[in-house]
XYZ file of C-alpha atoms in Angstrom:
335
model
C 25.277 25.432 -2.636
C 23.430 25.891 0.629
C 24.215 26.272 4.307
C 22.510 24.567 7.228
C 22.011 27.409 9.694
C 20.695 25.409 12.630
C 20.289 21.799 13.703
C 18.021 21.300 16.654
C 19.072 18.256 18.640
C 16.266 16.017 19.898
C 16.896 14.398 23.308
C 17.479 10.655 23.205
C 14.271 8.706 23.799
C 12.026 11.685 23.076
C 8.868 10.797 21.163
C 7.052 14.132 21.289
C 5.702 14.444 17.752
C 5.382 18.242 18.014
C 9.060 18.461 18.970
C 10.045 16.243 16.082
C 7.919 18.158 13.570
C 9.138 21.543 14.779
C 12.755 20.556 14.219
C 12.310 19.201 10.709
C 13.286 21.135 7.595
C 12.808 20.146 3.975
C 15.587 21.028 1.533
C 15.139 20.531 -2.200
C 18.316 21.289 -4.091
C 20.955 19.774 -6.313
C 23.998 18.589 -4.378
C 26.975 16.376 -5.030
C 27.083 12.874 -3.631
C 30.026 13.794 -1.365
C 28.046 16.680 0.148
C 25.083 14.384 0.668
C 27.212 11.894 2.584
C 28.735 14.665 4.713
C 25.267 15.883 5.690
C 24.119 12.375 6.582
C 27.251 11.791 8.684
C 26.634 15.101 10.477
C 23.032 14.155 11.263
C 24.133 10.799 12.648
C 26.901 12.376 14.715
C 24.453 14.865 16.248
C 21.874 12.071 16.714
C 19.248 13.917 14.688
C 16.384 11.573 13.691
C 15.897 11.853 9.950
C 15.122 9.960 6.789
C 16.531 10.407 3.335
C 16.525 8.772 -0.099
C 19.250 7.180 -2.235
C 20.701 8.788 -5.320
C 19.245 7.378 -8.573
C 22.717 6.200 -9.547
C 22.984 4.205 -6.307
C 19.584 2.523 -6.372
C 19.670 -1.224 -6.704
C 18.019 -3.154 -9.533
C 14.846 -5.013 -8.566
C 14.039 -7.842 -10.992
C 10.939 -10.046 -10.782
C 11.578 -13.629 -11.921
C 8.394 -15.434 -12.975
C 8.069 -19.198 -13.212
C 10.311 -20.274 -10.323
C 8.677 -23.278 -8.554
C 8.006 -22.861 -4.847
C 10.163 -25.893 -3.968
C 13.315 -24.068 -5.140
C 15.078 -22.485 -2.163
C 16.584 -18.999 -2.098
C 20.019 -20.582 -1.677
C 19.661 -22.569 -4.913
C 18.538 -19.493 -6.838
C 21.340 -17.382 -5.369
C 23.960 -20.022 -6.256
C 22.717 -20.311 -9.846
C 22.867 -16.539 -10.330
C 26.379 -16.338 -8.871
C 27.565 -19.034 -11.304
C 26.374 -16.797 -14.146
C 28.400 -13.847 -12.876
C 25.715 -11.926 -10.982
C 26.081 -10.641 -7.425
C 22.595 -10.808 -5.878
C 22.136 -8.830 -2.669
C 18.789 -10.331 -1.671
C 16.441 -13.065 -2.898
C 12.813 -12.546 -1.835
C 10.106 -15.147 -2.433
C 6.736 -13.419 -2.855
C 3.793 -14.788 -0.870
C 0.030 -14.572 -1.030
C -2.011 -12.796 1.637
C -2.499 -16.095 3.483
C 1.243 -16.814 3.572
C 1.398 -19.397 0.759
C 4.496 -18.972 -1.468
C 4.096 -17.920 -5.110
C 6.189 -18.886 -8.166
C 7.571 -15.327 -8.169
C 10.970 -14.241 -6.873
C 12.340 -10.715 -6.502
C 16.097 -10.526 -7.089
C 17.862 -7.381 -5.845
C 21.144 -6.650 -7.632
C 23.660 -3.780 -7.481
C 23.339 -1.275 -10.305
C 26.034 -2.471 -12.729
C 26.222 -3.218 -16.440
C 26.317 -6.941 -15.687
C 23.177 -6.730 -13.531
C 21.261 -5.150 -16.418
C 21.770 -8.357 -18.398
C 19.565 -10.306 -15.981
C 16.524 -9.142 -17.959
C 17.820 -11.130 -20.947
C 17.731 -14.422 -19.021
C 15.104 -16.947 -20.172
C 16.190 -20.068 -18.268
C 16.992 -20.786 -14.625
C 17.782 -24.158 -13.036
C 16.645 -25.891 -16.227
C 13.234 -24.168 -16.343
C 11.847 -21.469 -18.604
C 11.450 -18.144 -16.790
C 10.566 -14.536 -17.542
C 12.422 -11.634 -15.907
C 10.739 -8.236 -15.614
C 11.408 -4.897 -13.954
C 9.548 -4.619 -10.666
C 6.727 -2.120 -11.059
C 6.159 0.555 -8.463
C 2.934 0.243 -6.501
C 0.453 3.122 -6.345
C 0.294 2.508 -2.610
C 2.531 4.774 -0.579
C 5.190 2.775 1.205
C 5.355 2.636 4.985
C 8.600 2.599 6.944
C 9.046 -0.560 9.036
C 11.015 1.387 11.612
C 9.232 4.614 12.650
C 6.581 3.669 11.081
C 5.559 6.674 8.953
C 4.700 6.887 5.274
C 6.710 7.982 2.274
C 10.147 6.500 2.986
C 11.868 3.172 3.658
C 13.459 1.600 6.710
C 16.888 1.416 5.055
C 17.229 5.215 5.062
C 15.488 6.022 8.365
C 17.179 6.700 11.725
C 14.087 7.625 13.759
C 13.418 5.802 17.061
C 11.829 2.400 16.287
C 8.174 1.693 17.043
C 6.673 -1.816 16.973
C 3.620 -2.263 14.744
C 2.275 -5.082 16.950
C 2.611 -3.848 20.531
C 3.546 -0.143 19.991
C 6.670 -0.522 22.164
C 10.019 1.088 21.344
C 11.446 -1.851 19.412
C 11.643 -3.171 15.865
C 8.568 -5.122 14.771
C 10.511 -8.253 13.787
C 11.885 -8.467 17.356
C 8.427 -8.498 18.944
C 7.766 -11.784 20.812
C 4.018 -11.666 20.123
C 2.772 -14.461 17.873
C 0.008 -13.971 15.312
C -2.555 -15.615 17.632
C -1.501 -13.529 20.653
C -1.619 -10.381 18.557
C -5.228 -10.939 17.481
C -6.710 -11.958 20.862
C -10.179 -12.166 19.310
C -10.772 -15.911 19.037
C -11.651 -15.503 15.341
C -10.020 -17.248 12.423
C -7.792 -15.346 10.029
C -10.445 -15.506 7.271
C -13.085 -14.081 9.622
C -10.784 -11.246 10.635
C -9.960 -10.430 7.007
C -13.673 -10.339 6.121
C -14.415 -8.125 9.126
C -11.560 -5.819 8.177
C -12.879 -5.442 4.619
C -16.453 -4.798 5.750
C -15.483 -2.244 8.423
C -12.814 -0.381 6.472
C -13.652 3.284 5.928
C -11.934 5.509 3.363
C -11.100 9.212 3.368
C -10.141 11.237 0.275
C -7.862 14.257 0.762
C -7.244 16.562 -2.199
C -5.271 19.779 -2.464
C -6.349 22.837 -4.410
C -2.793 23.498 -5.644
C -2.558 20.105 -7.378
C 0.057 18.688 -5.019
C -0.079 15.735 -2.650
C 3.318 16.264 -1.008
C 2.015 18.433 1.862
C -0.806 15.954 2.454
C 1.678 13.142 3.050
C 3.776 15.212 5.450
C 0.699 16.120 7.502
C -0.520 12.536 7.953
C 0.523 11.241 11.358
C -1.721 8.354 12.514
C 0.432 7.728 15.602
C -0.265 11.240 16.882
C -4.023 10.589 16.872
C -3.690 6.924 17.950
C -5.335 5.759 14.709
C -4.752 2.585 12.707
C -4.358 3.356 8.982
C -4.463 0.281 6.739
C -3.102 1.884 3.578
C -2.355 5.156 1.821
C -2.925 5.381 -1.933
C -1.931 8.176 -4.307
C -4.624 9.722 -6.494
C -4.702 12.841 -8.652
C -3.906 15.896 -6.485
C -4.143 13.954 -3.230
C -4.336 10.648 -1.390
C -6.891 8.101 -0.134
C -6.552 6.760 3.414
C -8.116 3.481 4.571
C -8.986 3.354 8.302
C -9.978 0.365 10.415
C -13.444 1.692 11.367
C -15.738 4.722 11.327
C -14.486 6.013 14.691
C -10.887 6.115 13.433
C -12.073 7.833 10.265
C -13.798 10.596 12.262
C -10.733 11.190 14.455
C -8.409 11.273 11.462
C -10.711 13.591 9.539
C -10.876 16.077 12.425
C -7.113 16.117 12.989
C -6.309 16.448 9.277
C -8.773 19.285 8.701
C -7.216 21.179 11.599
C -3.709 20.522 10.295
C -4.212 21.191 6.589
C -6.513 24.205 6.624
C -8.527 25.583 3.720
C -6.219 24.586 0.884
C -7.398 20.978 1.078
C -10.717 19.171 0.807
C -11.384 16.186 3.074
C -14.303 13.935 2.075
C -15.618 10.503 2.985
C -15.737 8.000 0.121
C -19.095 6.374 -0.424
C -18.966 2.673 0.348
C -20.746 0.779 -2.408
C -22.584 -2.460 -2.027
C -21.185 -5.503 -3.873
C -21.462 -5.152 -7.656
C -22.095 -7.739 -10.348
C -22.332 -7.663 -14.149
C -25.160 -9.249 -16.169
C -23.976 -9.870 -19.731
C -25.923 -9.789 -23.016
C -29.159 -8.213 -21.768
C -31.654 -7.209 -24.479
C -31.887 -3.422 -24.740
C -35.674 -3.577 -24.570
C -35.522 -5.305 -21.179
C -33.379 -2.569 -19.629
C -35.883 0.128 -20.642
C -38.874 -1.593 -19.048
C -40.006 -0.648 -15.531
C -40.034 -4.243 -14.297
C -36.414 -4.983 -15.184
C -35.316 -5.733 -11.606
C -38.488 -7.750 -10.856
C -37.811 -9.836 -13.975
C -34.296 -10.617 -12.724
C -35.706 -11.756 -9.382
C -38.455 -13.885 -10.926
C -36.200 -15.586 -13.467
C -33.632 -16.531 -10.815
C -36.187 -17.562 -8.157
C -34.794 -15.399 -5.362
C -38.127 -14.984 -3.636
C -36.642 -14.027 -0.275
C -35.321 -10.735 -1.693
C -37.192 -7.626 -2.787
C -36.534 -5.166 -5.594
C -34.915 -2.839 -3.033
C -32.071 -5.339 -2.640
C -30.966 -4.960 -6.284
C -30.231 -1.726 -8.127
C -29.050 -1.174 -11.707
C -26.272 1.428 -11.588
C -24.702 1.405 -15.071
C -24.875 -0.079 -18.562
C -22.368 -0.379 -21.372
C -22.721 -1.660 -24.913
C -22.086 -5.317 -25.648
C -23.482 -5.426 -29.205
C -26.012 -3.543 -31.318
C -28.932 -5.275 -29.628
C -27.576 -6.118 -26.159
C -26.067 -4.392 -23.139
C -24.019 -5.420 -20.138
C -25.711 -4.227 -16.948
C -23.889 -3.463 -13.694
C -26.047 -4.035 -10.612
C -25.576 -3.382 -6.899
C -26.811 -6.159 -4.633
C -26.904 -6.974 -0.943
C -24.242 -9.354 0.330
C -26.717 -12.231 0.742
C -27.775 -11.992 -2.915
C -24.184 -12.029 -4.113
C -23.404 -15.131 -2.027
C -26.432 -16.976 -3.454
C -25.583 -16.137 -7.055
C -21.928 -17.140 -6.671
């Protein structure tokens, strides 16, 4: 049992992050589901922005169905599942980064004994399929409402913030099209390549072997920084920023916020890497190993400084596989 001593009400429309942070409290305890619902109703009645998480017993089942052709609509899949006695809540067709649909469908079902049987299905609409449990990503999820990290939109009541225009609205209601949002005149492929080349990464680790406080202290909106992704690692997280300037701003704000119990380091950005298979061990020990690679492949426009052997691992008793770092131009020529 516990008692909430004070709830600080935040004025409607307020977006002062310091005000929001100062009013937040974290409670870790075992409570009954009825008490949980009473607390949530109280927060909503008092208009207290908050986020929470579902009980394990109330979490829906997420099943990945492999082998569903892209020409099958969600309505057809939903109808077939209903005929077999299932009650699907959502049917989600997975897509590639470019927007092309994949032969993968995520089916969200209520947590019932009947829903558990979906993993025993091997045929759908006359085609062979495979149903698997959806695996959790190592990337930390981002709320599509606030948008902060570590929780989902379904259990968030914070004021909405658009990811496209930064206005106080939901992102899916934004009238901006993809072309208007970019405003750069570059193609999507060019923008993706530029994003990959300019992305900078920051590793934050705690000395007490916990990454929970790191996540609570990350607030890109407060520093006006674009964070591409947040990934969990041992005792910390890795943040990917859009450029070096954003990385510097984020690093300064996080160091001030976290203090001495955390280490904040830049991650070295490696050049493209390639593997050369079945290299004679004697070749790798010679001083002219890199020059021999250049001469045998007739890349006369590059020097030995453009290629660097960084690692080797055994292929057989007499040969090794060699990992090399190359400049981007060399990699493009070889491929």
